[in-house]
Tab-separated table of C-alpha atoms and ligand atoms in Angstrom:
chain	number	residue	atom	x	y	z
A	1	UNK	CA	95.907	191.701	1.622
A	2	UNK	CA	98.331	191.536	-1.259
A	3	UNK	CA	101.905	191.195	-0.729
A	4	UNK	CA	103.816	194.823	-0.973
A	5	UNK	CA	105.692	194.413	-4.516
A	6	UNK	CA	108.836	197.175	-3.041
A	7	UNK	CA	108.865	197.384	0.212
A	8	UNK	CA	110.957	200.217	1.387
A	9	UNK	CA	113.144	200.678	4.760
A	10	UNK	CA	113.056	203.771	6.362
A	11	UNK	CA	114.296	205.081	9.584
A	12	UNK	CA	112.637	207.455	12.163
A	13	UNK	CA	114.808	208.640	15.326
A	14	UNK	CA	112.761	210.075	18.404
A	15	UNK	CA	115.122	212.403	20.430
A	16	UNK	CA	113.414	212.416	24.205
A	17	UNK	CA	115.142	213.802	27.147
A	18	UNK	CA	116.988	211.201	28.676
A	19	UNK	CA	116.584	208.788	25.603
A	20	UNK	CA	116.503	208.077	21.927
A	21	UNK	CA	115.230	205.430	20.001
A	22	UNK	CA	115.491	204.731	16.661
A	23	UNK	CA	113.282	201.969	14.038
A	24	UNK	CA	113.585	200.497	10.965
A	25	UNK	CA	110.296	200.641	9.244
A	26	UNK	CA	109.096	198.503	6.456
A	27	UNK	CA	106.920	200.694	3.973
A	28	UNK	CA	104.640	199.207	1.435
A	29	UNK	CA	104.442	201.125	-1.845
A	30	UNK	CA	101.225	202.395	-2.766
A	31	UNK	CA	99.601	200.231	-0.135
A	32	UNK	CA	97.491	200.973	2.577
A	33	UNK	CA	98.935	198.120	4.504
A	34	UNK	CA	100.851	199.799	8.102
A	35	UNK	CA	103.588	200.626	8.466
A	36	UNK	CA	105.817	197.928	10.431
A	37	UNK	CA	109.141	198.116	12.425
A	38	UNK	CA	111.237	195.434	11.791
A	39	UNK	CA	114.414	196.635	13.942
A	40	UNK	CA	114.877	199.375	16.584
A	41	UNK	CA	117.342	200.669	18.407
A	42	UNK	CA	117.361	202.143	22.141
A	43	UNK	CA	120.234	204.203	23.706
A	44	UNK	CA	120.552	207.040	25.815
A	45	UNK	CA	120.464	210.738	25.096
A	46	UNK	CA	123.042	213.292	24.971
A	47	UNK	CA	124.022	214.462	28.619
A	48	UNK	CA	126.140	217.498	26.955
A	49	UNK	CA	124.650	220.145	24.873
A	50	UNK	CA	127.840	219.386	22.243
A	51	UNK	CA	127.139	215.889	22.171
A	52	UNK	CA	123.699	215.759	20.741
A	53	UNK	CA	124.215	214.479	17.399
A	54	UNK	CA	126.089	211.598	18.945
A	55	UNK	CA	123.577	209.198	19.825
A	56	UNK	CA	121.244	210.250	16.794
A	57	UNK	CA	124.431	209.523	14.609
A	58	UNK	CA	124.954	206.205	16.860
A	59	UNK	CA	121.164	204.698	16.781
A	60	UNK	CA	120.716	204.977	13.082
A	61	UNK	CA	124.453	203.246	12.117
A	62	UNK	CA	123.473	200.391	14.519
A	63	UNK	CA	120.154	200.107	12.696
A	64	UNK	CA	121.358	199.938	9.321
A	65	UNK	CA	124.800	198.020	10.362
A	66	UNK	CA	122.682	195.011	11.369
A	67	UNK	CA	120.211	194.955	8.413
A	68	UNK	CA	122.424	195.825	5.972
A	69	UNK	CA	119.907	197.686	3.961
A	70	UNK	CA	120.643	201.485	3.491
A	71	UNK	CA	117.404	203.012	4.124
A	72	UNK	CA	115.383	205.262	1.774
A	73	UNK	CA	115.076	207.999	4.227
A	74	UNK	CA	115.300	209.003	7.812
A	75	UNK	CA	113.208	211.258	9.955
A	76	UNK	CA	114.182	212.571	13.138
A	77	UNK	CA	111.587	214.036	15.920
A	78	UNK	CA	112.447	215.802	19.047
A	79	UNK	CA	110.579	217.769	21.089
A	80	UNK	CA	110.530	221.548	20.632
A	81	UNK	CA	109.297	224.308	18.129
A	82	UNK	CA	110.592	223.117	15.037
A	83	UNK	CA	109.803	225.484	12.063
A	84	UNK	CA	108.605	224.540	7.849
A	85	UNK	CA	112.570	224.201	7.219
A	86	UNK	CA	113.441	222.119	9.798
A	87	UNK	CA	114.915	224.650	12.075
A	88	UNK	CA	114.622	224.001	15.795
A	89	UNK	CA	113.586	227.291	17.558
A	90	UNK	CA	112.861	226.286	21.438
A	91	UNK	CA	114.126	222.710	22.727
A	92	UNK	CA	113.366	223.052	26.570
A	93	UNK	CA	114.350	219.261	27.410
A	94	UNK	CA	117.169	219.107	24.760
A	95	UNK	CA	118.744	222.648	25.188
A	96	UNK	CA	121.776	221.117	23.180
A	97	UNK	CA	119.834	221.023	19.585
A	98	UNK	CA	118.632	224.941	19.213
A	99	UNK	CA	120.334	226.618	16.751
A	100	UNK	CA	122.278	222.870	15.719
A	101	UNK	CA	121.184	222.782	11.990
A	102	UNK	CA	120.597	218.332	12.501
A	103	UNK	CA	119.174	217.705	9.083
A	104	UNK	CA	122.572	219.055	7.195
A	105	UNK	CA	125.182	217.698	9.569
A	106	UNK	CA	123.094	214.233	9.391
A	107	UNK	CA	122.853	214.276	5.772
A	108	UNK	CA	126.464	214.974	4.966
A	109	UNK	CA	127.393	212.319	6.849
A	110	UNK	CA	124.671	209.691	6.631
A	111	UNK	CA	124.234	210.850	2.522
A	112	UNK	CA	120.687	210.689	3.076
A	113	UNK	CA	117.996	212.631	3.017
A	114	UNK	CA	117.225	213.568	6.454
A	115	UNK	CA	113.922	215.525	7.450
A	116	UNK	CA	113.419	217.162	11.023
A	117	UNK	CA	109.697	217.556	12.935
A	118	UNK	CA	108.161	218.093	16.081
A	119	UNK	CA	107.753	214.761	18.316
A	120	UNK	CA	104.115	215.299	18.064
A	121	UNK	CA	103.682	216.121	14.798
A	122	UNK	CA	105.279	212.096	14.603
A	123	UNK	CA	102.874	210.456	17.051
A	124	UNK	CA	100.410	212.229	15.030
A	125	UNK	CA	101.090	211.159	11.800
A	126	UNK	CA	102.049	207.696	13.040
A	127	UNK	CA	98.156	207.473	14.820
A	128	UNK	CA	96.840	208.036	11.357
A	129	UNK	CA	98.892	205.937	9.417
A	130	UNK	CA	98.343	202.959	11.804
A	131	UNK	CA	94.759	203.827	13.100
A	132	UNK	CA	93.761	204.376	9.088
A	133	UNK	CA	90.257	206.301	7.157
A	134	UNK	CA	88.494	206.276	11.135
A	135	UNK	CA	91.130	208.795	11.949
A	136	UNK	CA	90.093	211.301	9.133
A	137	UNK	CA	90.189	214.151	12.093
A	138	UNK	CA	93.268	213.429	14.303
A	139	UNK	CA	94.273	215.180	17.781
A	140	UNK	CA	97.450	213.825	19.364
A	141	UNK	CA	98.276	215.169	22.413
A	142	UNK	CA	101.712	213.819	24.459
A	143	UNK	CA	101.757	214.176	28.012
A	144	UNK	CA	105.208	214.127	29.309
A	145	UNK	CA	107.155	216.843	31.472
A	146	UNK	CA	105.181	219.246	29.039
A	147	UNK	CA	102.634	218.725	26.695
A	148	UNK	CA	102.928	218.522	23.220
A	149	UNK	CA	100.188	218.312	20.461
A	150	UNK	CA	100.085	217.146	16.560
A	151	UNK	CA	97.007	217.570	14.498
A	152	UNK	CA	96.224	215.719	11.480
A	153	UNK	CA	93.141	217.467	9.986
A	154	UNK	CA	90.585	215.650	6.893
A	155	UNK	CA	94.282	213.575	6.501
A	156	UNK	CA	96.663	215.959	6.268
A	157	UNK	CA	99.380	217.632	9.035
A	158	UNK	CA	98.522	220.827	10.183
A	159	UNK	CA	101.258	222.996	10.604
A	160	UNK	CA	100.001	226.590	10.139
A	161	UNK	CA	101.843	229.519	8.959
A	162	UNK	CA	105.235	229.212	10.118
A	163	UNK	CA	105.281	225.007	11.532
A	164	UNK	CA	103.885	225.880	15.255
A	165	UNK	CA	100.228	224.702	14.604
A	166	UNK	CA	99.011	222.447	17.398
A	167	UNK	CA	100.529	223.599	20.520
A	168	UNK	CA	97.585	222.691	22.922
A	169	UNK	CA	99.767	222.786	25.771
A	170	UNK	CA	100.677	226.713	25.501
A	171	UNK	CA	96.657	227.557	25.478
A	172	UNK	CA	96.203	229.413	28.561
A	173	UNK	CA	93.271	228.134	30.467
A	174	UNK	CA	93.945	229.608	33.389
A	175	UNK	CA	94.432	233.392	33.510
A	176	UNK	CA	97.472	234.663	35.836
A	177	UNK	CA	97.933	230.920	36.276
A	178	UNK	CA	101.038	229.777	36.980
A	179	UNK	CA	103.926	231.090	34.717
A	180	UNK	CA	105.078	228.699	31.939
A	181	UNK	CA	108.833	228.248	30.638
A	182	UNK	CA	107.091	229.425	27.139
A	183	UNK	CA	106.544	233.152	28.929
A	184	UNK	CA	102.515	233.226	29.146
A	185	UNK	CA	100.768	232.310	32.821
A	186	UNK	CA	98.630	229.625	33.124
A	187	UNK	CA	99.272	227.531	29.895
A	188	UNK	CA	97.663	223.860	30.158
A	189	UNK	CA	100.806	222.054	30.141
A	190	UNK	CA	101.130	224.032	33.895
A	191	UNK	CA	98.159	221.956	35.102
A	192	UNK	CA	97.443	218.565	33.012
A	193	UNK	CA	101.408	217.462	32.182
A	194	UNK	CA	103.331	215.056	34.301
A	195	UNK	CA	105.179	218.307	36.230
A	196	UNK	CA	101.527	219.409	36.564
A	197	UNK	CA	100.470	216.153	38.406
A	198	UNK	CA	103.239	216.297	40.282
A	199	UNK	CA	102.522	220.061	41.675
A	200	UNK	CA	98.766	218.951	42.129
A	201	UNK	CA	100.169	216.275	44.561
A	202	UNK	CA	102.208	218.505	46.151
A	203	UNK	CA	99.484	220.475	46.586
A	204	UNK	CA	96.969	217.630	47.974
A	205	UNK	CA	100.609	216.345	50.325
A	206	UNK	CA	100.690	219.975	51.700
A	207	UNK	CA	97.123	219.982	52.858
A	208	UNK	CA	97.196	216.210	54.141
A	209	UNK	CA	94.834	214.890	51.636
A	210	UNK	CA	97.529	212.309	50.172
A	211	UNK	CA	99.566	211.443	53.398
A	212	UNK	CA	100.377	207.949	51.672
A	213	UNK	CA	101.317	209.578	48.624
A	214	UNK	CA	103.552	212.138	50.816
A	215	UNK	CA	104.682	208.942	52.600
A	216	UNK	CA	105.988	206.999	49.172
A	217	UNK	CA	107.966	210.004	48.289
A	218	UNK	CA	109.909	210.976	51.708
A	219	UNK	CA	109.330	214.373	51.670
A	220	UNK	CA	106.854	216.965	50.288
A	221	UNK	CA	109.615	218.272	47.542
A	222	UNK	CA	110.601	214.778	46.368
A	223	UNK	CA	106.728	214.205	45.525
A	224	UNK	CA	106.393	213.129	41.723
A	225	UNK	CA	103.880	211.971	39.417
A	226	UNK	CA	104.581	208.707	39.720
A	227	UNK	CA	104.047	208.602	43.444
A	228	UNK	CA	100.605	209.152	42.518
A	229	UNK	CA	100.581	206.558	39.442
A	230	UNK	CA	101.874	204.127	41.391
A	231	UNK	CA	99.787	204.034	44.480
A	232	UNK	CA	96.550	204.582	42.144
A	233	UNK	CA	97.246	200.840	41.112
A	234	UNK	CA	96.817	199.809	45.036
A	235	UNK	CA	93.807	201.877	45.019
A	236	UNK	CA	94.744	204.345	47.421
A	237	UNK	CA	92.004	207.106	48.213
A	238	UNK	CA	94.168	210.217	47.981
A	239	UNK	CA	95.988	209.404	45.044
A	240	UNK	CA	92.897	209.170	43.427
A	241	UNK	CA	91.573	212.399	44.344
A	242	UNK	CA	94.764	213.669	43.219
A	243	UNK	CA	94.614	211.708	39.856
A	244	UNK	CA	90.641	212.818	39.420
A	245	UNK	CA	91.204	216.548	39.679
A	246	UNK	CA	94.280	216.164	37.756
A	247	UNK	CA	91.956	214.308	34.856
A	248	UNK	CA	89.528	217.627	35.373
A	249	UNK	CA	92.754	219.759	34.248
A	250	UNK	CA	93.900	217.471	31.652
A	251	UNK	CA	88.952	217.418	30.468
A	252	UNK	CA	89.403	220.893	30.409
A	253	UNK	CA	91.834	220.967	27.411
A	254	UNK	CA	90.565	218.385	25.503
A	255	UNK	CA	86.845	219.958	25.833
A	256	UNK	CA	88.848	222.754	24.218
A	257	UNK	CA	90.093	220.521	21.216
A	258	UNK	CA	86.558	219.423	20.731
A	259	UNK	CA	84.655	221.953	20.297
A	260	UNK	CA	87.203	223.960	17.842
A	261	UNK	CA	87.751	220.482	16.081
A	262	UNK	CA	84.962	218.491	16.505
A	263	UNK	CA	87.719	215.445	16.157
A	264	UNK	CA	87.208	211.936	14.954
A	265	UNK	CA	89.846	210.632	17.620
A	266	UNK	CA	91.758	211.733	20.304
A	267	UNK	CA	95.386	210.101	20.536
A	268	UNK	CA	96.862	210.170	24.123
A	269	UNK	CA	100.908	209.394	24.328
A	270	UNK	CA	103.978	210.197	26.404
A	271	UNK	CA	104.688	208.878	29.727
A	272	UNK	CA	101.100	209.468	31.283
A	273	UNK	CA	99.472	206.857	28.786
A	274	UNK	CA	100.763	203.520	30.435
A	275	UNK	CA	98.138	205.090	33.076
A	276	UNK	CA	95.869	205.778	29.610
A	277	UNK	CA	92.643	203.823	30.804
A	278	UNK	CA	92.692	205.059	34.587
A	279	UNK	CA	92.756	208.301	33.116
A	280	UNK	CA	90.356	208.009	30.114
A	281	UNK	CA	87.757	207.003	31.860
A	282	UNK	CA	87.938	209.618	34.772
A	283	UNK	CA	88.166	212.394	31.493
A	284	UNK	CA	85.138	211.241	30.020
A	285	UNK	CA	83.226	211.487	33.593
A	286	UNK	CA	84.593	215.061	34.003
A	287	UNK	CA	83.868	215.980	30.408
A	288	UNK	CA	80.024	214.875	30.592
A	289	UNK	CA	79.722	216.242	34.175
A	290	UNK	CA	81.284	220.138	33.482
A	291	UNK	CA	81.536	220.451	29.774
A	292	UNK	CA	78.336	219.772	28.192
A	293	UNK	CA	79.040	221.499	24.972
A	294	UNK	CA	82.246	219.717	24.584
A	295	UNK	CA	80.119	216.582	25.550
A	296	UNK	CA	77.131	216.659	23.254
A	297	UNK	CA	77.268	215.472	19.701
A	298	UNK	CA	80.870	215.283	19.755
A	299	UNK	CA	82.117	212.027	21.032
A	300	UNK	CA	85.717	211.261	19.592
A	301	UNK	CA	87.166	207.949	20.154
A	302	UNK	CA	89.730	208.318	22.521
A	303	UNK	CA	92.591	206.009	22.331
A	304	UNK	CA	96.205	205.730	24.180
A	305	UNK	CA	98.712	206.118	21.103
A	306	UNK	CA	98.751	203.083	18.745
A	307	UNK	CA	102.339	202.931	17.866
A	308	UNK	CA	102.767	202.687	22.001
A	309	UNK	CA	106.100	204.324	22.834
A	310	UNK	CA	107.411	203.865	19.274
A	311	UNK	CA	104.945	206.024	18.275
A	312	UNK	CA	106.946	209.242	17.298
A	313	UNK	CA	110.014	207.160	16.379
A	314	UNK	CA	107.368	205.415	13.744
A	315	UNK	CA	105.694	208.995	12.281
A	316	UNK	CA	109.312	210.577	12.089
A	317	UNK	CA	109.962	207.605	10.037
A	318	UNK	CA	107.362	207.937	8.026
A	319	UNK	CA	107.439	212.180	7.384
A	320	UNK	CA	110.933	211.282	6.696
A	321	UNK	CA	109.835	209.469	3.736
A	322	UNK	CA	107.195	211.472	2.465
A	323	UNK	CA	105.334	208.262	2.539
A	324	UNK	CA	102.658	209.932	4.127
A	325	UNK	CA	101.941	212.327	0.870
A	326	UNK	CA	98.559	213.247	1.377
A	327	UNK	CA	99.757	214.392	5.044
A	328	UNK	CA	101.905	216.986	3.697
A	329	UNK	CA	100.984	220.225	2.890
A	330	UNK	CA	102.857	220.649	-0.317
A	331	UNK	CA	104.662	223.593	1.122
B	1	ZN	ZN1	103.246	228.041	27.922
């Protein structure tokens, strides 16, 4: 490997729900070396709608206060509909940013350029910078309180006509399903996201299949996801009936993905990816057992997100840069 002869500092911000992170990433020019964060920053997210810039504005001045280095760039992700200029459209978990034009207040006051993207459109590009050529034919897919999706197709983002490509978790899979914040019924994200797991154990608590899972949580309301997660780890039989026919919900979309994309890789991130091999290995089983044509000849790797839960801080770094050229679209 030879030694990078500019290296470049850029920053990527991911905007979650209840917290932001920031990193300082070291590019290599014209290399294919990875990307590599050298400094990041954690603090937590807006609680007020007016306040959202705030700990954006916050994350990236400690960043660049303690290297010293003013970076080339900065990218920001969040999670919500964000459109081919930047604008955010639909923020569910970070009501406080719709209609807020970030990318102009940030670079009047930062005097950088500042680019704006969709949280999965970040992990995506950040699982193909780091995971390299095998990744040719990308599928991210973050499982959090929704689901979001990034697809990085023969190298190069997807974002369709107007920036909404890859929304896996809005495919309805489940005719007159159970309604969806996004206005259809029965959209995946209703069955295979964390708030999905969480209404399958309620479910499973209601008919006394999970009793210790009802037990951890108190009462049949407070039952969560990680009730489920948690006693998985001590092997507990209904939590991991609960967690099987959860990772039939969660087969059912990616059997989906794979035979419209016939993808090299599969990159699994958000919250529900610390749990990544538990739940790998019971998709694969449910995959080869009820989707055969999803099963046969198409066998992507798939792989918990390589840049871990820096991930979309990392890609929004790198979009922010452009130093992922070939990933752009040139529109
Ligand atoms: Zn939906």
């Amino acid at each position: 490997m030879t030694t990078p002869e500019s290296p470049k500092r850029v920053i990527g911000v991911d905007v979650g729900g209840t917290k932001t992170l920031a990193v300082m990433v070291e590019l290599a020019d014209g290399a294919d070396a990875p990307p590599v964060v050298v400094d990041r920053e954690l603090v937590p997210s807006a609680a007020a709608p007016g306040e959202v810039l705030a700990p954006i504005r916050e994350s990236i001045r400690a960043l660049m206060g303690r290297s010293g280095v003013t970076p080339a760039a900065v990218g920001i992700g969040l999670a919500g509909f964000v459109d081919r200029d930047g604008r955010i459209h639909s923020a569910p978990n970070l009501a406080g940013l719709v209609g807020v034009d970030v990318g102009s207040a940030l670079r009047v006051e930062l005097q950088l350029p500042v680019t704006i993207d969709n949280d999965a459109n970040c992990v995506a590009v950040a699982a193909h910078a780091l995971l390299g050529r095998r990744a040719d034919c990308l599928v991210a897919v973050t499982f959090g309180t929704g689901i979001g999706g990034g697809l990085v197709i023969h190298g190069r983002l997807l974002r369709g006509s107007n920036g909404f490509a890859g929304e896996p978790g809005h495919m309805v899979i489940e005719p007159g399903g159970h309604p969806c914040g996004c206005g259809q019924q029965g959209c995946w994200e209703q069955y295979a996201s964390g708030n999905g797991l969480a209404r399958l154990a309620r479910e499973a608590c209601a008919a006394g299949k999970a009793p210790e899972v009802l037990a951890a949580a108190g009462s049949l309301a407070a039952v969560r996801g990680e009730h489920v997660t948690r006693l998985l780890d001590r092997g507990d039989a209904g939590a991991l009936e609960v967690f099987t026919e959860y990772a039939g919900w969660v087969a059912l979309g990616f059997a989906n993905l794979r035979v419209l994309l016939d993808p090299d890789v599969i990159v699994v991130g958000g919250g529900l990816s610390s749990h990544g091999a538990d739940l790998l290995a019971l998709v694969e089983r449910a995959t080869v057992a009820r989707f055969p044509s999803a099963a046969v000849g198409r066998r992507p790797e798939i792989v918990v997100s390589p840049g871990g839960p820096e991930g979309g801080a990392i890609g929004a770094a790198l979009l922010g840069a452009g130093a992922v050229l070939d990933l752009h679209d040139g529109a």
